[in-house]
Tab-separated table of C-alpha atoms in Angstrom:
chain	number	residue	atom	x	y	z
K	1088	MET	CA	117.324	10.415	-55.778
K	1089	MET	CA	115.245	13.499	-56.581
K	1090	GLN	CA	114.192	15.532	-53.548
K	1091	LYS	CA	110.624	16.572	-52.902
K	1092	ASN	CA	109.810	20.226	-52.223
K	1093	VAL	CA	112.827	21.598	-54.073
K	1094	PRO	CA	113.456	25.232	-53.002
K	1095	GLU	CA	111.829	27.811	-55.274
K	1096	VAL	CA	115.142	29.593	-55.829
K	1097	VAL	CA	116.634	26.356	-57.211
K	1098	ALA	CA	113.654	25.764	-59.508
K	1099	ARG	CA	114.012	29.294	-60.880
K	1100	ARG	CA	117.615	28.629	-61.855
K	1101	LEU	CA	116.743	25.550	-63.926
K	1102	PRO	CA	115.679	27.448	-67.081
K	1103	ARG	CA	119.000	29.308	-67.010
K	1104	TYR	CA	120.899	26.020	-66.774
K	1105	TYR	CA	118.837	24.630	-69.632
K	1106	ARG	CA	119.348	27.688	-71.838
K	1107	TYR	CA	123.099	27.887	-71.288
K	1108	LEU	CA	123.636	24.152	-71.781
K	1109	GLY	CA	121.669	24.448	-75.034
K	1110	GLU	CA	124.029	27.200	-76.166
K	1111	LEU	CA	126.986	24.917	-75.418
K	1112	LEU	CA	125.458	22.127	-77.495
K	1113	GLU	CA	125.020	24.534	-80.417
K	1114	LYS	CA	128.789	25.157	-80.196
K	1115	ASN	CA	129.472	21.378	-80.039
K	1116	ILE	CA	130.843	21.675	-76.500
K	1117	MET	CA	130.089	18.330	-74.881
K	1118	GLN	CA	131.586	18.657	-71.422
K	1119	ILE	CA	131.992	21.456	-68.898
K	1120	SER	CA	133.354	21.763	-65.392
K	1121	SER	CA	131.331	23.162	-62.518
K	1122	ASN	CA	133.806	26.060	-62.299
K	1123	ALA	CA	133.277	27.005	-65.950
K	1124	LEU	CA	129.513	26.675	-65.550
K	1125	SER	CA	129.594	28.814	-62.409
K	1126	ARG	CA	131.345	31.680	-64.203
K	1127	LYS	CA	128.642	31.775	-66.855
K	1128	MET	CA	125.770	31.367	-64.406
K	1129	ASN	CA	127.190	33.814	-61.840
K	1130	VAL	CA	126.591	31.142	-59.199
K	1131	THR	CA	129.327	29.397	-57.213
K	1132	ALA	CA	130.424	25.923	-58.266
K	1133	SER	CA	129.360	24.697	-54.832
K	1134	GLN	CA	125.870	26.099	-55.340
K	1135	ILE	CA	125.602	24.420	-58.750
K	1136	ARG	CA	126.480	21.066	-57.199
K	1137	GLN	CA	123.912	21.629	-54.430
K	1138	ASP	CA	121.251	22.581	-57.005
K	1139	LEU	CA	121.834	19.490	-59.115
K	1140	ASN	CA	122.005	17.229	-56.072
K	1141	CYS	CA	118.333	18.110	-55.496
K	1142	PHE	CA	117.629	16.066	-58.623
K	1143	GLY	CA	119.979	13.171	-58.039
K	1144	GLY	CA	123.395	14.683	-58.688
K	1145	PHE	CA	125.458	14.771	-61.852
K	1146	GLY	CA	129.032	15.106	-62.932
K	1147	HIS	CA	132.157	13.050	-62.554
K	1148	GLN	CA	135.236	14.083	-60.621
K	1149	GLY	CA	137.973	15.122	-63.001
K	1150	TYR	CA	135.556	15.261	-65.955
K	1151	GLY	CA	132.763	17.640	-65.051
K	1152	TYR	CA	129.326	17.442	-66.627
K	1153	ASP	CA	128.181	15.713	-69.787
K	1154	VAL	CA	126.435	18.691	-71.432
K	1155	LYS	CA	124.009	16.704	-73.586
K	1156	GLU	CA	122.974	14.407	-70.735
K	1157	LEU	CA	122.477	17.273	-68.269
K	1158	HIS	CA	120.588	19.407	-70.823
K	1159	SER	CA	118.260	16.507	-71.596
K	1160	PHE	CA	117.618	15.702	-67.932
K	1161	ILE	CA	116.876	19.317	-66.970
K	1162	GLY	CA	114.482	19.481	-69.922
K	1163	GLU	CA	112.665	16.464	-68.457
K	1164	ILE	CA	112.532	18.089	-65.016
K	1165	LEU	CA	111.042	21.219	-66.592
K	1166	GLY	CA	108.460	19.118	-68.408
K	1167	LEU	CA	109.526	20.358	-71.834
K	1168	GLY	CA	108.609	17.075	-73.501
K	1169	ASN	CA	104.953	17.451	-72.533
K	1170	HIS	CA	103.902	19.707	-75.456
K	1171	TYR	CA	101.644	22.117	-73.617
K	1172	HIS	CA	98.737	23.765	-75.405
K	1173	MET	CA	98.344	27.471	-74.623
K	1174	ILE	CA	95.866	30.271	-75.047
K	1175	ILE	CA	96.392	34.025	-74.698
K	1176	ILE	CA	93.775	36.321	-73.210
K	1177	GLY	CA	94.257	39.855	-74.486
K	1178	ALA	CA	95.331	40.828	-78.003
K	1179	GLY	CA	97.012	44.101	-77.052
K	1180	ASN	CA	100.729	44.841	-77.203
K	1181	VAL	CA	101.759	42.233	-74.628
K	1182	GLY	CA	99.478	39.542	-76.032
K	1183	ARG	CA	100.780	40.189	-79.535
K	1184	ALA	CA	104.375	40.028	-78.335
K	1185	VAL	CA	103.743	36.642	-76.706
K	1186	ALA	CA	101.960	35.355	-79.816
K	1187	ASN	CA	104.807	36.448	-82.085
K	1188	TYR	CA	107.670	35.018	-80.027
K	1189	PRO	CA	109.226	32.232	-82.123
K	1190	GLY	CA	110.816	30.196	-79.342
K	1191	PHE	CA	107.744	28.787	-77.602
K	1192	LYS	CA	106.788	26.152	-80.156
K	1193	ARG	CA	110.370	24.894	-80.337
K	1194	ARG	CA	110.202	24.188	-76.595
K	1195	GLY	CA	106.837	22.463	-76.778
K	1196	PHE	CA	104.472	25.356	-75.988
K	1197	VAL	CA	101.865	25.596	-78.754
K	1198	ILE	CA	99.615	28.689	-78.776
K	1199	GLU	CA	96.252	27.703	-80.210
K	1200	ALA	CA	93.978	30.722	-79.694
K	1201	ILE	CA	93.877	34.342	-78.554
K	1202	PHE	CA	90.840	35.870	-76.832
K	1203	ASP	CA	89.776	39.506	-76.785
K	1204	VAL	CA	86.690	41.655	-76.192
K	1205	LYS	CA	87.246	44.032	-79.134
K	1206	HIS	CA	84.802	43.118	-81.888
K	1207	GLU	CA	87.031	44.567	-84.616
K	1208	LEU	CA	89.716	41.982	-83.774
K	1209	LEU	CA	87.463	38.941	-83.798
K	1210	GLY	CA	88.033	36.673	-86.774
K	1211	THR	CA	91.506	38.083	-87.436
K	1212	GLU	CA	94.796	36.257	-86.842
K	1213	ILE	CA	98.036	37.132	-85.090
K	1214	ASN	CA	100.989	35.115	-86.316
K	1215	GLY	CA	98.519	32.598	-87.715
K	1216	ILE	CA	96.661	32.266	-84.393
K	1217	PRO	CA	92.922	33.032	-84.472
K	1218	VAL	CA	91.479	35.810	-82.309
K	1219	LEU	CA	88.253	34.628	-80.660
K	1220	ASP	CA	85.566	36.281	-78.578
K	1221	SER	CA	86.327	36.300	-74.838
K	1222	ALA	CA	82.677	35.533	-74.206
K	1223	GLY	CA	83.365	31.991	-75.414
K	1224	LEU	CA	86.467	31.451	-73.275
K	1225	ALA	CA	84.957	28.994	-70.782
K	1226	ASP	CA	83.300	26.906	-73.492
K	1227	TYR	CA	86.548	26.803	-75.494
K	1228	CYS	CA	88.524	25.607	-72.469
K	1229	ARG	CA	86.043	22.851	-71.680
K	1230	GLU	CA	86.048	21.662	-75.275
K	1231	HIS	CA	89.748	21.953	-76.174
K	1232	HIS	CA	91.411	21.494	-72.750
K	1233	PRO	CA	94.366	23.910	-73.075
K	1234	HIS	CA	96.974	23.529	-70.348
K	1235	ILE	CA	98.215	27.115	-69.932
K	1236	ALA	CA	96.534	30.510	-70.171
K	1237	ALA	CA	98.578	33.691	-70.578
K	1238	ILE	CA	96.687	36.659	-69.127
K	1239	ALA	CA	97.662	39.832	-70.995
K	1240	THR	CA	94.694	42.008	-70.069
K	1241	PRO	CA	94.379	45.143	-67.917
K	1242	LYS	CA	94.655	44.245	-64.234
K	1243	THR	CA	91.007	45.092	-63.549
K	1244	ALA	CA	89.920	42.176	-65.732
K	1245	ALA	CA	92.271	39.598	-64.209
K	1246	PRO	CA	90.372	38.461	-61.057
K	1247	ASP	CA	87.226	37.420	-62.950
K	1248	LEU	CA	89.346	35.728	-65.619
K	1249	VAL	CA	91.230	33.711	-63.032
K	1250	LYS	CA	87.994	32.380	-61.571
K	1251	THR	CA	86.783	31.377	-65.040
K	1252	LEU	CA	90.083	29.668	-65.849
K	1253	GLU	CA	90.138	27.736	-62.579
K	1254	GLU	CA	86.615	26.468	-63.163
K	1255	SER	CA	87.385	25.577	-66.800
K	1256	GLY	CA	90.234	23.171	-66.051
K	1257	ILE	CA	93.281	25.282	-66.941
K	1258	LYS	CA	96.412	23.763	-65.343
K	1259	GLY	CA	98.528	26.910	-65.022
K	1260	ILE	CA	98.450	30.685	-65.574
K	1261	TRP	CA	101.151	32.928	-67.011
K	1262	ASN	CA	100.214	36.326	-65.630
K	1263	PHE	CA	101.194	39.589	-67.335
K	1264	SER	CA	98.363	41.626	-65.796
K	1265	HIS	CA	100.480	43.478	-63.172
K	1266	VAL	CA	98.327	42.267	-60.293
K	1267	ASP	CA	98.934	39.420	-57.855
K	1268	PHE	CA	96.070	37.129	-56.890
K	1269	GLU	CA	95.315	34.007	-54.914
K	1270	CYS	CA	94.724	30.960	-57.064
K	1271	SER	CA	94.296	27.207	-56.653
K	1272	ILE	CA	96.494	26.413	-59.683
K	1273	PRO	CA	100.135	27.337	-60.400
K	1274	VAL	CA	100.662	30.973	-61.421
K	1275	GLU	CA	103.834	32.539	-62.796
K	1276	SER	CA	103.575	36.337	-62.711
K	1277	VAL	CA	105.729	38.507	-64.946
K	1278	HIS	CA	106.290	41.991	-63.537
K	1279	MET	CA	108.500	43.798	-66.030
K	1280	SER	CA	108.715	46.906	-63.848
K	1281	ASP	CA	110.079	44.758	-60.987
K	1282	SER	CA	112.857	43.517	-63.237
K	1283	LEU	CA	113.661	47.065	-64.334
K	1284	MET	CA	113.743	48.269	-60.720
K	1285	THR	CA	116.095	45.418	-59.846
K	1286	LEU	CA	118.378	46.566	-62.648
K	1287	SER	CA	118.161	50.124	-61.271
K	1288	TYR	CA	119.198	48.803	-57.852
K	1289	ARG	CA	122.198	46.996	-59.310
K	1290	ILE	CA	123.300	50.099	-61.235
K	1291	THR	CA	122.920	52.206	-58.093
K	1292	GLN	CA	125.125	49.808	-56.126
K	1293	GLU	CA	127.877	50.215	-58.719
K	1294	ASP	CA	128.018	54.001	-58.244
């Protein structure tokens, strides 16, 4: 039986499980032991079993895990069959990088529009996605009902945007704006400098 209130640290490992199991399927590897999975994930076999037990438990003693079954189930837990519609706010370097990433659509995340304040960008396309005027953001959201908004603007613009998105029915925010904020809907913030500093820490510990 799936637990409620699964620990955040467990939820954050699920995409890694999903990605690695997908790589195994591409190699036609259909079963794997918890020990083999732990070596790849850099997590103990015991921790893997505890993680998966949060969602009902998997695996068979003496056999391990059915890769296809586990990959499919984790995909369901992650909601990857829901086909989320996305918008991007900000057509700068980060916004363009998000728009040009080829893997989103394959996983059910469809980017439908990009918003920006620069008049010279309006009416253009990035990877086939139209760039629209940010002034029409709220009206667009109410009419088209996108699920996710990626904020790729300077941090000074983020607080007002968040308020607009909350009031317009957005279900979740992917935040690249390098500022943390309180919000009534789920927010996933991407701080690239944090990741780089973590890498610096790990290198320092090896010296």
